[in-house]
CSV table of C-alpha atoms and ligand atoms in Angstrom, one decimal:
chain,number,residue,atom,x,y,z
N,16,UNK,CA,0.2,0.0,0.2
N,17,UNK,CA,0.8,3.1,-0.5
N,18,UNK,CA,2.2,5.9,1.7
N,19,UNK,CA,0.2,8.6,2.2
N,20,UNK,CA,1.0,12.7,1.9
N,21,UNK,CA,-1.0,15.4,2.8
N,22,UNK,CA,0.5,18.3,1.0
N,23,UNK,CA,-1.1,21.3,2.9
N,24,UNK,CA,-0.1,24.9,0.2
N,25,UNK,CA,-2.1,27.5,-0.2
N,26,UNK,CA,0.0,28.6,-3.5
N,27,UNK,CA,-1.8,26.9,-6.5
N,28,UNK,CA,1.2,26.5,-9.2
N,29,UNK,CA,2.9,25.1,-5.6
N,30,UNK,CA,0.7,23.1,-4.7
N,31,UNK,CA,0.1,21.5,-8.3
N,32,UNK,CA,4.2,20.5,-8.6
N,33,UNK,CA,4.1,19.0,-4.8
N,34,UNK,CA,1.1,16.9,-5.3
N,35,UNK,CA,2.9,15.5,-8.9
N,36,UNK,CA,6.2,14.9,-8.0
N,37,UNK,CA,5.2,13.5,-4.7
N,38,UNK,CA,3.1,11.0,-6.9
N,39,UNK,CA,6.2,10.6,-9.4
N,40,UNK,CA,7.2,9.0,-6.5
N,41,UNK,CA,4.5,6.6,-6.1
N,42,UNK,CA,2.9,8.5,-2.6
N,43,UNK,CA,-0.2,8.6,-2.1
N,44,UNK,CA,-1.2,12.5,-2.4
N,45,UNK,CA,-4.4,14.6,-1.5
N,46,UNK,CA,-4.0,18.6,-1.5
N,47,UNK,CA,-5.8,21.8,0.3
N,48,UNK,CA,-5.3,25.7,0.6
N,49,UNK,CA,-6.3,26.2,3.9
N,50,UNK,CA,-6.3,25.3,7.5
N,51,UNK,CA,-9.2,24.3,8.0
N,52,UNK,CA,-9.3,21.4,6.0
N,53,UNK,CA,-5.8,20.5,6.6
N,54,UNK,CA,-7.2,19.3,9.8
N,55,UNK,CA,-10.1,17.8,8.4
N,56,UNK,CA,-8.2,16.0,5.7
N,57,UNK,CA,-5.8,14.9,8.3
N,58,UNK,CA,-7.9,13.4,10.7
N,59,UNK,CA,-9.3,11.9,7.9
N,60,UNK,CA,-6.6,10.1,6.0
N,61,UNK,CA,-4.5,10.1,9.5
N,62,UNK,CA,-1.9,9.8,6.6
N,63,UNK,CA,2.2,9.0,7.0
N,64,UNK,CA,3.7,12.6,6.0
N,65,UNK,CA,2.3,16.5,6.1
N,66,UNK,CA,3.9,18.9,4.2
N,67,UNK,CA,2.4,22.0,6.1
N,68,UNK,CA,3.0,26.0,4.3
N,69,UNK,CA,3.7,27.3,7.5
N,70,UNK,CA,1.5,30.9,5.9
N,71,UNK,CA,-2.2,29.6,5.2
N,72,UNK,CA,-5.5,31.0,5.3
N,73,UNK,CA,-8.3,30.7,8.4
N,74,UNK,CA,-5.3,28.7,10.3
N,75,UNK,CA,-1.9,29.1,10.5
N,76,UNK,CA,0.8,26.2,10.0
N,77,UNK,CA,1.9,27.0,13.2
N,78,UNK,CA,-1.5,25.9,15.0
N,79,UNK,CA,-2.3,23.3,12.6
N,80,UNK,CA,0.8,21.7,13.9
N,81,UNK,CA,0.2,22.4,17.5
N,82,UNK,CA,-3.6,20.8,17.4
N,83,UNK,CA,-2.4,17.9,15.2
N,84,UNK,CA,0.3,17.7,17.5
N,85,UNK,CA,-1.8,16.2,20.5
N,86,UNK,CA,-3.8,14.1,18.4
N,87,UNK,CA,-1.5,12.2,16.2
N,88,UNK,CA,1.9,10.9,15.7
N,89,UNK,CA,2.1,12.1,11.7
N,90,UNK,CA,5.6,13.2,11.0
N,91,UNK,CA,5.5,17.1,9.7
N,92,UNK,CA,7.5,18.7,7.3
N,93,UNK,CA,7.0,22.5,7.5
N,94,UNK,CA,7.6,24.5,4.6
N,95,UNK,CA,8.6,27.9,5.3
N,96,UNK,CA,9.4,31.5,3.1
N,97,UNK,CA,11.2,32.6,6.5
N,98,UNK,CA,14.8,31.6,6.9
N,99,UNK,CA,14.8,32.6,10.6
N,100,UNK,CA,15.9,30.8,13.7
N,101,UNK,CA,13.1,32.2,16.0
N,102,UNK,CA,10.4,30.3,12.8
N,103,UNK,CA,12.4,26.6,13.1
N,104,UNK,CA,12.3,26.5,17.3
N,105,UNK,CA,9.0,27.8,17.7
N,106,UNK,CA,8.2,25.7,14.5
N,107,UNK,CA,10.0,22.5,16.0
N,108,UNK,CA,8.4,22.8,19.8
N,109,UNK,CA,4.8,23.1,18.1
N,110,UNK,CA,6.2,19.8,17.1
N,111,UNK,CA,6.9,19.8,13.6
N,112,UNK,CA,9.9,17.1,12.6
N,113,UNK,CA,11.7,18.8,10.2
N,114,UNK,CA,12.0,22.5,7.8
N,115,UNK,CA,12.1,23.1,4.9
N,116,UNK,CA,12.4,27.0,3.7
N,117,UNK,CA,11.3,28.3,0.5
N,118,UNK,CA,12.3,27.8,-2.5
N,119,UNK,CA,14.1,24.2,-2.2
N,120,UNK,CA,13.8,21.8,-5.0
N,121,UNK,CA,12.1,19.4,-5.5
N,122,UNK,CA,14.9,16.9,-5.2
N,123,UNK,CA,15.5,18.5,-1.1
N,124,UNK,CA,11.7,18.2,-1.0
N,125,UNK,CA,11.4,14.2,-2.1
N,126,UNK,CA,15.5,13.7,0.0
N,127,UNK,CA,13.5,15.0,2.7
N,128,UNK,CA,10.2,13.0,2.4
N,129,UNK,CA,12.3,9.6,2.3
N,130,UNK,CA,13.7,10.5,5.0
N,131,UNK,CA,11.4,11.1,7.1
N,132,UNK,CA,9.2,8.6,5.9
N,133,UNK,CA,11.7,5.9,7.0
N,134,UNK,CA,12.4,7.2,10.4
N,135,UNK,CA,8.6,6.8,10.5
N,136,UNK,CA,8.6,3.0,9.5
N,137,UNK,CA,11.6,2.4,12.0
N,138,UNK,CA,10.0,3.8,14.7
N,139,UNK,CA,6.5,2.1,14.4
N,140,UNK,CA,8.6,-1.0,13.8
N,141,UNK,CA,11.0,-0.4,17.2
N,142,UNK,CA,7.9,0.3,18.5
N,143,UNK,CA,6.4,-2.7,17.6
N,144,UNK,CA,9.8,-4.6,18.8
N,145,UNK,CA,9.6,-2.6,22.1
N,146,UNK,CA,5.9,-4.1,22.6
N,147,UNK,CA,6.5,-7.0,22.4
N,148,UNK,CA,9.7,-7.8,24.2
N,149,UNK,CA,9.1,-5.0,27.4
N,150,UNK,CA,7.6,-6.2,30.1
N,151,UNK,CA,4.8,-4.6,30.9
N,152,UNK,CA,5.7,-0.6,32.9
N,153,UNK,CA,9.9,-1.1,32.6
N,154,UNK,CA,10.8,2.1,34.6
N,155,UNK,CA,14.0,4.2,35.2
N,156,UNK,CA,14.1,5.4,37.9
N,157,UNK,CA,16.4,8.5,38.8
N,158,UNK,CA,14.8,10.0,41.9
N,159,UNK,CA,11.5,11.7,41.9
N,160,UNK,CA,12.0,11.5,37.8
N,161,UNK,CA,10.3,8.0,37.0
N,162,UNK,CA,10.7,6.8,32.5
N,163,UNK,CA,8.4,4.4,32.0
N,164,UNK,CA,9.3,3.0,29.3
N,165,UNK,CA,5.8,0.8,28.1
N,166,UNK,CA,3.7,3.9,28.1
N,167,UNK,CA,6.8,6.1,26.5
N,168,UNK,CA,5.6,8.5,29.8
N,169,UNK,CA,7.8,10.3,31.9
N,170,UNK,CA,6.8,11.9,35.5
N,171,UNK,CA,8.9,14.9,38.0
N,172,UNK,CA,7.1,13.9,41.1
N,173,UNK,CA,4.8,12.3,39.9
N,174,UNK,CA,3.7,14.9,37.6
N,175,UNK,CA,3.3,13.6,34.0
N,176,UNK,CA,5.5,15.4,31.8
N,177,UNK,CA,4.6,17.1,28.7
N,178,UNK,CA,7.7,16.0,26.6
N,179,UNK,CA,7.2,16.0,22.9
N,180,UNK,CA,8.8,12.7,20.9
N,181,UNK,CA,12.2,14.2,20.4
N,182,UNK,CA,12.0,15.3,24.4
N,183,UNK,CA,11.7,12.0,25.0
N,184,UNK,CA,13.7,9.6,23.2
N,185,UNK,CA,16.4,12.5,23.8
N,186,UNK,CA,16.0,11.8,27.6
N,187,UNK,CA,16.2,8.2,27.3
N,188,UNK,CA,19.0,8.0,24.6
N,189,UNK,CA,20.9,10.2,27.5
N,190,UNK,CA,19.0,8.0,30.5
N,191,UNK,CA,20.8,5.1,28.9
N,192,UNK,CA,23.9,5.9,28.5
N,193,UNK,CA,23.7,7.2,32.4
N,194,UNK,CA,27.6,8.6,33.5
N,195,UNK,CA,29.1,8.9,29.9
N,196,UNK,CA,29.5,11.8,28.1
N,197,UNK,CA,27.7,12.1,24.5
N,198,UNK,CA,28.4,13.8,21.5
N,199,UNK,CA,26.7,16.8,20.3
N,200,UNK,CA,27.2,14.6,16.4
N,201,UNK,CA,27.1,11.6,18.0
N,202,UNK,CA,23.6,12.8,20.2
N,203,UNK,CA,22.0,13.7,16.8
N,204,UNK,CA,23.1,10.1,14.6
N,205,UNK,CA,21.8,7.9,16.9
N,206,UNK,CA,17.5,10.3,18.6
N,207,UNK,CA,17.7,11.9,14.9
N,208,UNK,CA,19.2,9.2,12.4
N,209,UNK,CA,22.3,9.8,10.8
N,210,UNK,CA,20.0,11.2,7.9
N,211,UNK,CA,18.3,14.2,9.8
N,212,UNK,CA,19.6,17.1,7.4
N,213,UNK,CA,20.3,20.1,10.3
N,214,UNK,CA,23.1,20.9,12.7
N,215,UNK,CA,23.9,20.1,16.5
N,216,UNK,CA,22.0,23.2,17.6
N,217,UNK,CA,19.1,21.2,17.5
N,218,UNK,CA,20.3,18.5,20.2
N,219,UNK,CA,21.0,22.7,22.2
N,220,UNK,CA,16.9,22.9,21.8
N,221,UNK,CA,15.9,20.0,22.7
N,222,UNK,CA,18.7,19.8,26.0
N,223,UNK,CA,17.0,23.0,26.6
N,224,UNK,CA,13.7,22.0,27.0
N,225,UNK,CA,14.6,18.8,28.3
N,226,UNK,CA,16.1,20.7,31.1
N,227,UNK,CA,13.5,23.4,31.7
N,228,UNK,CA,11.3,20.6,32.2
N,229,UNK,CA,13.2,18.8,34.5
N,230,UNK,CA,15.6,20.1,35.8
N,231,UNK,CA,15.2,22.5,39.6
N,232,UNK,CA,16.8,25.5,38.3
N,233,UNK,CA,17.6,24.7,34.5
N,234,UNK,CA,20.7,27.4,34.3
N,235,UNK,CA,22.3,25.1,37.2
N,236,UNK,CA,21.6,21.8,35.7
N,237,UNK,CA,22.8,18.8,37.7
N,238,UNK,CA,20.6,16.1,35.5
N,239,UNK,CA,21.9,17.5,32.0
N,240,UNK,CA,25.5,18.5,32.5
N,241,UNK,CA,27.1,20.1,29.9
N,242,UNK,CA,30.3,18.7,29.0
N,243,UNK,CA,33.1,21.2,27.9
N,244,UNK,CA,34.4,20.9,25.1
N,245,UNK,CA,32.3,17.9,24.3
N,246,UNK,CA,29.0,17.4,24.7
N,247,UNK,CA,26.1,16.3,27.5
N,248,UNK,CA,26.3,13.9,30.3
N,249,UNK,CA,22.9,12.7,31.8
N,250,UNK,CA,23.9,12.3,35.4
N,251,UNK,CA,20.3,11.4,36.9
S,320,CA,CA1,1.4,30.4,1.7
């Protein structure tokens, strides 16, 4: 069965070009031109990937991503005309998995789409494997910080934390290598994947978000410490 890609783009010529090129790659494609239709189509289709333009009529791409992220784990690749670091960070924060700044080449777009779908498949397979092999409620405990591997839930002082999927994966990866110095590049490769097109600042941004959620004083972290000239180490 073909993987389903939902294209959300209000500019008709770009919407057509995206649809044409994705269909040529063998994907089942549906295209919509505004945020409201995007939410409706995403809920109906349960796509494998959403290409989401940022500036949209009715409801913008940020809001669409924010709403969908609460409902589904579908990969979201955001398209934006603004090459602005703040947009990137906000986009990642609302739950986009990757970013592409206009103008982009179709070759680059297809490469990113393939990379995201490959990651989705790998994660799905891994989830299935974990589901089979991990006994019920296997947990990692670090004082009042508890990672429930079965439910993919993290609690601090018995309060559940709202972690984005990448934050969870990053925390789990760090926790599984407690006490070891992990370089940004190594973390990027292992948590984001070798084909992730980004840089190690992505790791720093996610570490910052994690610290805000799990450290009692995120300015003076004691759980995830920075190793000078290297990377990060999880102390527990
Ligand atoms: Ca637009």
